[in-house]
Amino acid sequence: MTTRREHRPGWIFTATAVAALATVLTVAGAPSPASASVPRTAQRWASLMFHSLTPTPQYVQLRKTLAAQRASLVTWSERIGTGRTAHAAAQSALTTAITADEATRTQYAIAREALASARNRLTLASQQRPRNAAAVAAAKTVVTATAKTTAARRGQAGRAAAALKAAQTASRTATTRLDGAIAAWQRTSAAIRTNQQRLIELDKSAELAGQAAAISRNVVTDVRSRFVVADTTSVNGVTVHKSVSFAFRRMLADAKADGVVLSGGGFRTKQRQIELRKINGCPDVWKAPASSCRVPTAIPGQSLHELGLAVDITSGGRSLTANSAGFRWLSANASKYGYVNLPSEPWHWSITGG
């Protein structure tokens, strides 16, 4: 499927979960002709799948930590973007302030030189004999005007210097903030990589499911040798062996969460298997191979349906086909719950693939 949530084991040990496992692993009541205890291999399979699908508290906490770190990484990424914009603006303002400071300082220097020259001319005019009152008055006027211009240039230079100082401070602040955001992003990214690796190391689900798969054929052998109907239970209307009920229930729930509603037919009696052999036109009910029937049907006593260890899965009331959404979902996920497909029958899933 193109979109589905990741089915990491949902795993938290609680009193309810442990009680549920106890129910899965033990047939109620003392063993008798009408009730047998679940074989140890089946109990082992159920335990392995339970722990495969139930993460440790450390795993759960690390997932929460990673989620918080990923959210933090997004925040730091946004701050880096904002910081770069602010830094670019601060640098542009600093460049403008430097240019303005240089220009006003130059203008102030020129004005001071002009004022010095005007004062020198006034001195010369004042010392000239005979005294030329008009020349002195004119020189004074120039000095006054030049002094006024110089004062204005001094004010402009002072304001430009203050603006430059502010721009320098703003630039340093923007640089510090940007550098800080980048450093925080790098630290958070490194922490995520470390925790992702730790999460992989803590995730034993595939290993445990693999161990369960390795003993699945022994489970079939041992269950067949002592099976009674009391060893089965109903999961969402599908009757299965108690040892697989937890994993099967989780599989249906996780599929539903992905928008794929699954059901099907699980346990059936040997008598019903005989009837199906006849209905499906098997040449010989007891001897003809399953492939000789119109619809492949196992010889009575050999079907995993008779043990509740196989399910013919349906979706929307129809058997799965190789092109169905249900089959695609199961192909991608069923092994995590201990189920394997019989290649010739897209609808048939069991703990061995048989």
mmCIF file with all atom_site columns, N, CA and C in Angstrom, residues 1 4-7 53 251 254-255 258 327-339 349:
data_model
loop_
_atom_site.group_PDB
_atom_site.id
_atom_site.type_symbol
_atom_site.label_atom_id
_atom_site.label_alt_id
_atom_site.label_comp_id
_atom_site.label_asym_id
_atom_site.label_entity_id
_atom_site.label_seq_id
_atom_site.pdbx_PDB_ins_code
_atom_site.Cartn_x
_atom_site.Cartn_y
_atom_site.Cartn_z
_atom_site.occupancy
_atom_site.B_iso_or_equiv
_atom_site.pdbx_formal_charge
_atom_site.auth_seq_id
_atom_site.auth_comp_id
_atom_site.auth_asym_id
_atom_site.auth_atom_id
_atom_site.pdbx_PDB_model_num
ATOM 1  N N  . MET A 1 1   ? 0.837  -1.186  0.000  1.00 0.00 ? 1   MET A N  1
ATOM 2  C CA . MET A 1 1   ? 0.000  0.000   0.000  1.00 0.00 ? 1   MET A CA 1
ATOM 3  C C  . MET A 1 1   ? 0.879  1.246   0.000  1.00 0.00 ? 1   MET A C  1
ATOM 4  N N  . ARG A 1 4   ? 0.508  3.761   4.778  1.00 0.00 ? 4   ARG A N  1
ATOM 5  C CA . ARG A 1 4   ? 0.098  2.975   5.936  1.00 0.00 ? 4   ARG A CA 1
ATOM 6  C C  . ARG A 1 4   ? 1.017  3.311   7.086  1.00 0.00 ? 4   ARG A C  1
ATOM 7  N N  . ARG A 1 5   ? 0.478  3.194   8.271  1.00 0.00 ? 5   ARG A N  1
ATOM 8  C CA . ARG A 1 5   ? 1.317  3.488   9.422  1.00 0.00 ? 5   ARG A CA 1
ATOM 9  C C  . ARG A 1 5   ? 2.286  2.352   9.662  1.00 0.00 ? 5   ARG A C  1
ATOM 10 N N  . GLU A 1 6   ? 3.396  2.654   10.207 1.00 0.00 ? 6   GLU A N  1
ATOM 11 C CA . GLU A 1 6   ? 4.433  1.657   10.470 1.00 0.00 ? 6   GLU A CA 1
ATOM 12 C C  . GLU A 1 6   ? 3.971  0.766   11.611 1.00 0.00 ? 6   GLU A C  1
ATOM 13 N N  . HIS A 1 7   ? 4.024  -0.581  11.404 1.00 0.00 ? 7   HIS A N  1
ATOM 14 C CA . HIS A 1 7   ? 3.592  -1.470  12.461 1.00 0.00 ? 7   HIS A CA 1
ATOM 15 C C  . HIS A 1 7   ? 4.778  -1.952  13.270 1.00 0.00 ? 7   HIS A C  1
ATOM 16 N N  . LEU A 1 53  ? 5.405  -8.653  19.372 1.00 0.00 ? 53  LEU A N  1
ATOM 17 C CA . LEU A 1 53  ? 4.421  -7.607  19.095 1.00 0.00 ? 53  LEU A CA 1
ATOM 18 C C  . LEU A 1 53  ? 4.208  -6.661  20.274 1.00 0.00 ? 53  LEU A C  1
ATOM 19 N N  . MET A 1 251 ? -3.110 -8.640  14.177 1.00 0.00 ? 251 MET A N  1
ATOM 20 C CA . MET A 1 251 ? -3.014 -8.502  12.725 1.00 0.00 ? 251 MET A CA 1
ATOM 21 C C  . MET A 1 251 ? -4.291 -7.873  12.161 1.00 0.00 ? 251 MET A C  1
ATOM 22 N N  . ASP A 1 254 ? -4.422 -4.127  13.250 1.00 0.00 ? 254 ASP A N  1
ATOM 23 C CA . ASP A 1 254 ? -3.482 -3.257  12.535 1.00 0.00 ? 254 ASP A CA 1
ATOM 24 C C  . ASP A 1 254 ? -3.877 -3.089  11.073 1.00 0.00 ? 254 ASP A C  1
ATOM 25 N N  . ALA A 1 255 ? -4.415 -4.140  10.485 1.00 0.00 ? 255 ALA A N  1
ATOM 26 C CA . ALA A 1 255 ? -4.895 -4.022  9.102  1.00 0.00 ? 255 ALA A CA 1
ATOM 27 C C  . ALA A 1 255 ? -6.056 -3.032  9.043  1.00 0.00 ? 255 ALA A C  1
ATOM 28 N N  . ASP A 1 258 ? -5.124 0.461   9.003  1.00 0.00 ? 258 ASP A N  1
ATOM 29 C CA . ASP A 1 258 ? -4.625 0.876   7.686  1.00 0.00 ? 258 ASP A CA 1
ATOM 30 C C  . ASP A 1 258 ? -5.731 0.914   6.643  1.00 0.00 ? 258 ASP A C  1
ATOM 31 N N  . PHE A 1 327 ? -4.710 -8.746  0.194  1.00 0.00 ? 327 PHE A N  1
ATOM 32 C CA . PHE A 1 327 ? -3.557 -9.600  -0.103 1.00 0.00 ? 327 PHE A CA 1
ATOM 33 C C  . PHE A 1 327 ? -2.271 -8.780  -0.100 1.00 0.00 ? 327 PHE A C  1
ATOM 34 N N  . ARG A 1 328 ? -2.331 -7.576  -0.667 1.00 0.00 ? 328 ARG A N  1
ATOM 35 C CA . ARG A 1 328 ? -1.131 -6.729  -0.693 1.00 0.00 ? 328 ARG A CA 1
ATOM 36 C C  . ARG A 1 328 ? -0.706 -6.366  0.726  1.00 0.00 ? 328 ARG A C  1
ATOM 37 N N  . TRP A 1 329 ? -1.692 -6.049  1.570  1.00 0.00 ? 329 TRP A N  1
ATOM 38 C CA . TRP A 1 329 ? -1.353 -5.693  2.952  1.00 0.00 ? 329 TRP A CA 1
ATOM 39 C C  . TRP A 1 329 ? -0.736 -6.886  3.674  1.00 0.00 ? 329 TRP A C  1
ATOM 40 N N  . LEU A 1 330 ? -1.340 -8.051  3.523  1.00 0.00 ? 330 LEU A N  1
ATOM 41 C CA . LEU A 1 330 ? -0.826 -9.243  4.190  1.00 0.00 ? 330 LEU A CA 1
ATOM 42 C C  . LEU A 1 330 ? 0.565  -9.616  3.662  1.00 0.00 ? 330 LEU A C  1
ATOM 43 N N  . SER A 1 331 ? 0.764  -9.473  2.374  1.00 0.00 ? 331 SER A N  1
ATOM 44 C CA . SER A 1 331 ? 2.074  -9.798  1.801  1.00 0.00 ? 331 SER A CA 1
ATOM 45 C C  . SER A 1 331 ? 3.167  -8.938  2.419  1.00 0.00 ? 331 SER A C  1
ATOM 46 N N  . ALA A 1 332 ? 2.810  -7.689  2.742  1.00 0.00 ? 332 ALA A N  1
ATOM 47 C CA . ALA A 1 332 ? 3.798  -6.768  3.318  1.00 0.00 ? 332 ALA A CA 1
ATOM 48 C C  . ALA A 1 332 ? 3.944  -6.933  4.824  1.00 0.00 ? 332 ALA A C  1
ATOM 49 N N  . ASN A 1 333 ? 2.903  -7.450  5.495  1.00 0.00 ? 333 ASN A N  1
ATOM 50 C CA . ASN A 1 333 ? 2.896  -7.384  6.961  1.00 0.00 ? 333 ASN A CA 1
ATOM 51 C C  . ASN A 1 333 ? 2.667  -8.696  7.702  1.00 0.00 ? 333 ASN A C  1
ATOM 52 N N  . ALA A 1 334 ? 2.056  -9.690  7.065  1.00 0.00 ? 334 ALA A N  1
ATOM 53 C CA . ALA A 1 334 ? 1.597  -10.871 7.807  1.00 0.00 ? 334 ALA A CA 1
ATOM 54 C C  . ALA A 1 334 ? 2.709  -11.605 8.543  1.00 0.00 ? 334 ALA A C  1
ATOM 55 N N  . SER A 1 335 ? 3.901  -11.625 7.993  1.00 0.00 ? 335 SER A N  1
ATOM 56 C CA . SER A 1 335 ? 4.994  -12.361 8.641  1.00 0.00 ? 335 SER A CA 1
ATOM 57 C C  . SER A 1 335 ? 5.309  -11.817 10.026 1.00 0.00 ? 335 SER A C  1
ATOM 58 N N  . LYS A 1 336 ? 5.004  -10.533 10.253 1.00 0.00 ? 336 LYS A N  1
ATOM 59 C CA . LYS A 1 336 ? 5.247  -9.950  11.571 1.00 0.00 ? 336 LYS A CA 1
ATOM 60 C C  . LYS A 1 336 ? 4.308  -10.525 12.630 1.00 0.00 ? 336 LYS A C  1
ATOM 61 N N  . TYR A 1 337 ? 3.235  -11.131 12.152 1.00 0.00 ? 337 TYR A N  1
ATOM 62 C CA . TYR A 1 337 ? 2.249  -11.718 13.071 1.00 0.00 ? 337 TYR A CA 1
ATOM 63 C C  . TYR A 1 337 ? 2.289  -13.250 13.032 1.00 0.00 ? 337 TYR A C  1
ATOM 64 N N  . GLY A 1 338 ? 3.287  -13.793 12.321 1.00 0.00 ? 338 GLY A N  1
ATOM 65 C CA . GLY A 1 338 ? 3.467  -15.238 12.291 1.00 0.00 ? 338 GLY A CA 1
ATOM 66 C C  . GLY A 1 338 ? 2.709  -15.951 11.199 1.00 0.00 ? 338 GLY A C  1
ATOM 67 N N  . TYR A 1 339 ? 2.148  -15.215 10.241 1.00 0.00 ? 339 TYR A N  1
ATOM 68 C CA . TYR A 1 339 ? 1.342  -15.838 9.188  1.00 0.00 ? 339 TYR A CA 1
ATOM 69 C C  . TYR A 1 339 ? 2.066  -15.810 7.842  1.00 0.00 ? 339 TYR A C  1
ATOM 70 N N  . TRP A 1 349 ? -3.825 -18.411 4.649  1.00 0.00 ? 349 TRP A N  1
ATOM 71 C CA . TRP A 1 349 ? -2.689 -17.993 5.439  1.00 0.00 ? 349 TRP A CA 1
ATOM 72 C C  . TRP A 1 349 ? -2.619 -18.853 6.708  1.00 0.00 ? 349 TRP A C  1
#
